[in-house]
mmCIF file of C-alpha atoms in Angstrom:
data_model
loop_
_atom_site.group_PDB
_atom_site.id
_atom_site.type_symbol
_atom_site.label_atom_id
_atom_site.label_comp_id
_atom_site.label_asym_id
_atom_site.label_seq_id
_atom_site.Cartn_x
_atom_site.Cartn_y
_atom_site.Cartn_z
ATOM 1 C CA MET A 1 0.000 0.000 0.000
ATOM 2 C CA ASP A 2 1.264 3.462 -0.872
ATOM 3 C CA LEU A 3 0.919 5.525 2.300
ATOM 4 C CA LYS A 4 1.485 8.738 0.298
ATOM 5 C CA LEU A 5 4.215 9.931 2.653
ATOM 6 C CA LYS A 6 6.902 10.481 0.025
ATOM 7 C CA ASN A 7 8.672 13.804 0.627
ATOM 8 C CA LYS A 8 6.442 14.607 3.593
ATOM 9 C CA VAL A 9 8.306 15.975 6.612
ATOM 10 C CA ILE A 10 7.877 14.201 9.945
ATOM 11 C CA LEU A 11 9.393 15.333 13.253
ATOM 12 C CA ILE A 12 10.144 12.795 16.003
ATOM 13 C CA THR A 13 11.184 13.546 19.569
ATOM 14 C CA GLY A 14 13.423 10.997 21.277
ATOM 15 C CA GLY A 15 14.443 9.773 17.831
ATOM 16 C CA SER A 16 18.029 8.651 18.345
ATOM 17 C CA LYS A 17 17.309 5.109 19.547
ATOM 18 C CA GLY A 18 14.586 2.620 20.429
ATOM 19 C CA ILE A 19 11.133 3.095 18.956
ATOM 20 C CA GLY A 20 12.014 6.664 17.960
ATOM 21 C CA LEU A 21 14.880 5.571 15.716
ATOM 22 C CA ALA A 22 12.834 2.657 14.378
ATOM 23 C CA LEU A 23 10.096 5.139 13.431
ATOM 24 C CA GLY A 24 12.588 7.373 11.636
ATOM 25 C CA LYS A 25 13.922 4.474 9.588
ATOM 26 C CA TYR A 26 10.460 3.085 8.840
ATOM 27 C CA LEU A 27 9.236 6.464 7.591
ATOM 28 C CA ALA A 28 12.412 6.921 5.561
ATOM 29 C CA ASN A 29 11.611 3.660 3.797
ATOM 30 C CA GLU A 30 8.211 5.163 2.978
ATOM 31 C CA GLY A 31 9.987 8.100 1.349
ATOM 32 C CA ALA A 32 9.325 10.639 4.100
ATOM 33 C CA LYS A 33 11.831 13.261 5.190
ATOM 34 C CA VAL A 34 12.627 12.906 8.885
ATOM 35 C CA SER A 35 13.836 15.240 11.600
ATOM 36 C CA ILE A 36 14.746 13.847 15.010
ATOM 37 C CA CYS A 37 15.882 15.256 18.302
ATOM 38 C CA ALA A 38 17.322 13.780 21.476
ATOM 39 C CA ARG A 39 19.666 14.870 24.258
ATOM 40 C CA ASN A 40 22.906 13.252 23.090
ATOM 41 C CA GLU A 41 24.489 15.022 20.108
ATOM 42 C CA ALA A 42 26.652 12.055 19.034
ATOM 43 C CA GLU A 43 23.696 9.653 19.144
ATOM 44 C CA VAL A 44 21.571 12.082 17.142
ATOM 45 C CA ALA A 45 24.270 12.410 14.477
ATOM 46 C CA ALA A 46 24.633 8.631 14.213
ATOM 47 C CA ALA A 47 20.869 8.162 13.923
ATOM 48 C CA VAL A 48 20.591 10.822 11.205
ATOM 49 C CA GLU A 49 23.231 9.007 9.171
ATOM 50 C CA GLN A 50 21.314 5.733 9.503
ATOM 51 C CA ILE A 51 18.144 7.429 8.276
ATOM 52 C CA LYS A 52 19.906 9.190 5.390
ATOM 53 C CA ALA A 53 21.420 5.873 4.323
ATOM 54 C CA LEU A 54 17.900 4.744 3.423
ATOM 55 C CA GLY A 55 17.753 7.333 0.664
ATOM 56 C CA THR A 56 15.887 10.252 2.164
ATOM 57 C CA ASP A 57 16.674 13.685 3.570
ATOM 58 C CA ALA A 58 17.072 13.835 7.327
ATOM 59 C CA TYR A 59 17.948 16.369 9.979
ATOM 60 C CA GLY A 60 18.678 16.105 13.680
ATOM 61 C CA ALA A 61 19.660 18.216 16.660
ATOM 62 C CA ALA A 62 20.558 17.787 20.298
ATOM 63 C CA VAL A 63 17.582 19.323 22.086
ATOM 64 C CA ASP A 64 16.522 19.917 25.670
ATOM 65 C CA VAL A 65 12.785 19.461 25.234
ATOM 66 C CA THR A 66 12.114 21.254 28.515
ATOM 67 C CA ASP A 67 13.629 24.460 27.082
ATOM 68 C CA GLN A 68 11.418 26.533 24.778
ATOM 69 C CA GLU A 69 14.328 28.158 22.945
ATOM 70 C CA SER A 70 15.831 24.750 22.174
ATOM 71 C CA ILE A 71 12.484 23.470 20.927
ATOM 72 C CA SER A 72 11.834 26.506 18.739
ATOM 73 C CA GLN A 73 15.278 26.290 17.169
ATOM 74 C CA TRP A 74 14.847 22.603 16.293
ATOM 75 C CA VAL A 75 11.390 23.136 14.826
ATOM 76 C CA SER A 76 12.368 26.147 12.708
ATOM 77 C CA ASP A 77 15.627 24.536 11.545
ATOM 78 C CA SER A 78 13.741 21.353 10.616
ATOM 79 C CA ALA A 79 11.185 23.264 8.567
ATOM 80 C CA ARG A 80 13.835 25.328 6.802
ATOM 81 C CA THR A 81 16.127 22.371 6.087
ATOM 82 C CA LEU A 82 13.483 19.876 4.969
ATOM 83 C CA GLY A 83 10.849 22.170 3.470
ATOM 84 C CA GLY A 84 8.001 22.521 5.944
ATOM 85 C CA ILE A 85 6.409 20.207 8.492
ATOM 86 C CA ASP A 86 3.614 17.707 7.845
ATOM 87 C CA GLY A 87 3.615 15.495 10.922
ATOM 88 C CA TYR A 88 4.830 15.121 14.468
ATOM 89 C CA ILE A 89 5.391 11.998 16.564
ATOM 90 C CA ALA A 90 5.372 12.726 20.306
ATOM 91 C CA ASN A 91 7.727 9.998 21.446
ATOM 92 C CA VAL A 92 9.951 11.538 24.113
ATOM 93 C CA SER A 93 9.592 10.346 27.710
ATOM 94 C CA ALA A 94 11.634 10.567 30.903
ATOM 95 C CA GLY A 95 10.801 6.914 31.622
ATOM 96 C CA GLY A 96 9.314 7.306 35.049
ATOM 97 C CA ALA A 97 10.649 4.746 37.522
ATOM 98 C CA ASP A 98 11.724 7.435 40.023
ATOM 99 C CA VAL A 99 8.856 7.792 42.504
ATOM 100 C CA GLU A 100 10.396 10.679 44.447
ATOM 101 C CA GLU A 101 9.101 14.210 43.894
ATOM 102 C CA SER A 102 12.053 14.887 41.592
ATOM 103 C CA GLY A 103 10.987 11.965 39.383
ATOM 104 C CA TRP A 104 7.385 13.118 39.163
ATOM 105 C CA ARG A 105 8.527 16.636 38.257
ATOM 106 C CA ARG A 106 10.971 15.357 35.633
ATOM 107 C CA ASN A 107 8.308 13.216 33.989
ATOM 108 C CA PHE A 108 5.749 16.015 34.028
ATOM 109 C CA GLU A 109 8.183 18.480 32.498
ATOM 110 C CA THR A 110 9.522 16.034 29.877
ATOM 111 C CA ASP A 111 6.450 14.046 28.926
ATOM 112 C CA ILE A 112 3.594 16.508 29.295
ATOM 113 C CA LEU A 113 4.784 20.108 29.469
ATOM 114 C CA ALA A 114 7.485 19.704 26.802
ATOM 115 C CA THR A 115 5.080 17.947 24.444
ATOM 116 C CA TRP A 116 2.525 20.722 24.890
ATOM 117 C CA LYS A 117 5.235 23.287 24.101
ATOM 118 C CA ILE A 118 6.243 21.400 20.964
ATOM 119 C CA VAL A 119 2.655 21.113 19.737
ATOM 120 C CA GLU A 120 2.103 24.847 20.239
ATOM 121 C CA THR A 121 5.337 25.596 18.372
ATOM 122 C CA LEU A 122 4.443 23.250 15.520
ATOM 123 C CA LEU A 123 0.880 24.389 14.886
ATOM 124 C CA PRO A 124 1.699 27.315 12.547
ATOM 125 C CA TYR A 125 3.687 24.900 10.368
ATOM 126 C CA LEU A 126 1.087 22.130 10.427
ATOM 127 C CA GLU A 127 -1.609 24.606 9.417
ATOM 128 C CA LYS A 128 0.257 25.069 6.121
ATOM 129 C CA SER A 129 0.445 21.319 5.383
ATOM 130 C CA GLU A 130 -1.945 19.452 3.119
ATOM 131 C CA ILE A 131 -1.830 16.354 5.377
ATOM 132 C CA PRO A 132 -1.171 17.590 8.930
ATOM 133 C CA SER A 133 -1.099 14.856 11.545
ATOM 134 C CA ILE A 134 0.100 14.247 15.099
ATOM 135 C CA VAL A 135 0.658 10.820 16.658
ATOM 136 C CA ASN A 136 1.290 10.318 20.355
ATOM 137 C CA ILE A 137 3.284 7.297 21.515
ATOM 138 C CA SER A 138 1.540 6.186 24.688
ATOM 139 C CA SER A 139 1.623 2.808 26.464
ATOM 140 C CA THR A 140 -0.685 0.131 27.805
ATOM 141 C CA ALA A 141 0.689 1.253 31.187
ATOM 142 C CA ALA A 142 -1.745 4.162 30.792
ATOM 143 C CA LEU A 143 -4.698 1.802 30.528
ATOM 144 C CA GLU A 144 -4.255 -0.804 33.248
ATOM 145 C CA ALA A 145 -2.344 -1.264 36.489
ATOM 146 C CA PHE A 146 1.254 -2.099 35.572
ATOM 147 C CA ALA A 147 4.630 -1.625 37.306
ATOM 148 C CA GLY A 148 3.150 0.135 40.330
ATOM 149 C CA ALA A 149 2.281 3.731 41.181
ATOM 150 C CA VAL A 150 5.069 5.311 39.136
ATOM 151 C CA PRO A 151 5.103 8.508 37.035
ATOM 152 C CA PHE A 152 5.347 6.742 33.654
ATOM 153 C CA GLY A 153 1.826 5.301 33.556
ATOM 154 C CA ALA A 154 0.257 8.394 35.105
ATOM 155 C CA MET A 155 1.872 10.721 32.588
ATOM 156 C CA LYS A 156 1.000 8.479 29.656
ATOM 157 C CA ALA A 157 -2.622 8.444 30.817
ATOM 158 C CA ALA A 158 -2.640 12.237 31.053
ATOM 159 C CA MET A 159 -1.207 12.455 27.545
ATOM 160 C CA LEU A 160 -4.018 10.302 26.172
ATOM 161 C CA ASN A 161 -6.525 12.742 27.643
ATOM 162 C CA TYR A 162 -4.656 15.774 26.278
ATOM 163 C CA PHE A 163 -4.318 14.382 22.770
ATOM 164 C CA GLY A 164 -7.884 13.077 22.741
ATOM 165 C CA ASN A 165 -9.193 16.554 23.497
ATOM 166 C CA LEU A 166 -6.677 18.160 21.142
ATOM 167 C CA ALA A 167 -8.094 16.040 18.314
ATOM 168 C CA ASN A 168 -11.465 17.719 18.761
ATOM 169 C CA VAL A 169 -9.958 21.190 19.045
ATOM 170 C CA LEU A 170 -7.869 20.828 15.870
ATOM 171 C CA ALA A 171 -10.336 18.876 13.719
ATOM 172 C CA PRO A 172 -11.867 22.038 12.180
ATOM 173 C CA GLN A 173 -8.350 22.900 10.959
ATOM 174 C CA HIS A 174 -8.053 19.400 9.472
ATOM 175 C CA ILE A 175 -5.132 18.546 11.760
ATOM 176 C CA ARG A 176 -5.593 14.933 12.818
ATOM 177 C CA VAL A 177 -4.452 13.762 16.259
ATOM 178 C CA ASN A 178 -4.195 10.120 17.321
ATOM 179 C CA SER A 179 -2.371 7.902 19.796
ATOM 180 C CA VAL A 180 -0.929 4.407 19.824
ATOM 181 C CA SER A 181 -0.469 2.422 23.031
ATOM 182 C CA PRO A 182 2.056 -0.377 22.643
ATOM 183 C CA GLY A 183 2.384 -3.154 25.147
ATOM 184 C CA PRO A 184 5.865 -4.525 25.857
ATOM 185 C CA VAL A 185 8.140 -4.038 22.838
ATOM 186 C CA PHE A 186 11.398 -5.958 22.501
ATOM 187 C CA ILE A 187 14.253 -3.994 20.929
ATOM 188 C CA LYS A 188 17.847 -5.180 21.008
ATOM 189 C CA ASP A 189 19.654 -3.301 23.794
ATOM 190 C CA GLY A 190 16.358 -1.654 24.730
ATOM 191 C CA ALA A 191 14.582 -1.642 28.078
ATOM 192 C CA TRP A 192 13.069 -5.116 27.792
ATOM 193 C CA ASP A 193 16.347 -6.565 26.529
ATOM 194 C CA GLN A 194 18.039 -5.134 29.619
ATOM 195 C CA ILE A 195 15.297 -6.550 31.848
ATOM 196 C CA LYS A 196 15.719 -9.928 30.152
ATOM 197 C CA GLN A 197 19.407 -9.933 31.076
ATOM 198 C CA ALA A 198 19.095 -8.489 34.586
ATOM 199 C CA MET A 199 15.711 -9.857 35.715
ATOM 200 C CA PRO A 200 14.855 -12.863 33.530
ATOM 201 C CA GLU A 201 11.960 -13.880 35.785
ATOM 202 C CA VAL A 202 10.252 -10.507 35.193
ATOM 203 C CA TYR A 203 10.804 -10.800 31.453
ATOM 204 C CA GLU A 204 9.484 -14.370 31.272
ATOM 205 C CA SER A 205 6.422 -13.639 33.404
ATOM 206 C CA THR A 206 5.580 -10.668 31.196
ATOM 207 C CA VAL A 207 5.879 -12.718 28.010
ATOM 208 C CA ALA A 208 3.722 -15.406 29.622
ATOM 209 C CA ALA A 209 0.982 -12.816 30.185
ATOM 210 C CA ILE A 210 0.818 -11.968 26.465
ATOM 211 C CA PRO A 211 -1.654 -14.310 24.724
ATOM 212 C CA MET A 212 0.302 -14.177 21.461
ATOM 213 C CA GLY A 213 3.325 -15.523 23.313
ATOM 214 C CA ARG A 214 5.853 -12.809 22.500
ATOM 215 C CA MET A 215 6.522 -9.101 22.733
ATOM 216 C CA ALA A 216 5.942 -6.719 19.840
ATOM 217 C CA THR A 217 8.686 -5.695 17.460
ATOM 218 C CA ALA A 218 9.381 -2.017 16.912
ATOM 219 C CA GLU A 219 8.351 -2.409 13.272
ATOM 220 C CA GLU A 220 4.870 -3.593 14.283
ATOM 221 C CA VAL A 221 4.384 -0.353 16.194
ATOM 222 C CA CYS A 222 5.896 1.716 13.378
ATOM 223 C CA ALA A 223 3.465 0.303 10.831
ATOM 224 C CA GLN A 224 0.466 1.568 12.783
ATOM 225 C CA VAL A 225 2.038 4.961 13.429
ATOM 226 C CA ALA A 226 2.850 5.382 9.739
ATOM 227 C CA LEU A 227 -0.731 4.499 8.808
ATOM 228 C CA LEU A 228 -2.116 7.097 11.226
ATOM 229 C CA LEU A 229 0.259 9.745 9.875
ATOM 230 C CA SER A 230 -0.734 8.898 6.327
ATOM 231 C CA PRO A 231 -3.501 10.657 4.386
ATOM 232 C CA VAL A 232 -4.810 7.136 3.782
ATOM 233 C CA SER A 233 -6.228 7.580 7.325
ATOM 234 C CA SER A 234 -7.674 10.977 6.447
ATOM 235 C CA PHE A 235 -10.893 10.530 8.480
ATOM 236 C CA THR A 236 -9.275 9.020 11.568
ATOM 237 C CA THR A 237 -8.754 11.363 14.501
ATOM 238 C CA GLY A 238 -9.116 11.184 18.271
ATOM 239 C CA THR A 239 -8.419 7.454 18.442
ATOM 240 C CA ASN A 240 -6.030 5.374 20.542
ATOM 241 C CA VAL A 241 -4.813 2.159 18.925
ATOM 242 C CA VAL A 242 -3.665 -0.548 21.340
ATOM 243 C CA ILE A 243 -0.841 -2.756 20.005
ATOM 244 C CA ASP A 244 -0.233 -5.400 22.636
ATOM 245 C CA GLY A 245 -0.900 -8.934 21.385
ATOM 246 C CA GLY A 246 -3.770 -9.213 23.869
ATOM 247 C CA PHE A 247 -1.638 -8.163 26.874
ATOM 248 C CA THR A 248 -4.317 -5.886 28.301
ATOM 249 C CA LYS A 249 -7.418 -7.760 29.385
ATOM 250 C CA ARG A 250 -10.034 -5.036 29.149
ATOM 251 C CA ILE A 251 -12.755 -5.403 26.528
ATOM 252 C CA GLN A 252 -12.425 -2.593 23.983
ATOM 253 C CA TYR A 253 -15.520 -1.067 22.409
#
């Protein structure tokens, strides 16, 4: 299927590794131009080269997403370098295992406040696009009890509410807003790979709770994100797509 993303410009926060990098490479294979940001300059540069190697234009910058000046610079440089902005993937997260006040503040500022700042900065550019779209990377941790009373799930749940309401606010401007909520995703050297090595019993018990008998691949998440970004999904907005192999047990209507 042609997703009609060729030469469209997509921005991704937290794009130097993990799902963020996988998204950049997947979209590059669809012909999109990609701009990423992350904190580590060397990792950003390496990721940009991987994306460019797939035959598309790419840009990247080391960005502190909690700083408005840093955000604005990345957004404007991305638009100037790549020729506008058509889509945004809100992927950055502070993780959220720190349950002290400092951890809650860090997650709020990185996951929620920074994403709000980026959306506000992006809107004038998206308004000029023919296929403007925003996709939020959430988690099944936002939907059911998982991993305890930690900031990660709480912030992801708040983001679902924000983006769900934003979809209604921006619909008259034809800017579509959707979310995806992956369950556990296995990426080499990623979080679940590290858990597998350090706490194999936690890894195995989690896999055992997934009816399909395995964790998702990054590419399986990327495919759904790309579809939601695509004008092929031109009448889809305000939705949250769960990608978890049956991990969550709630009945979805």
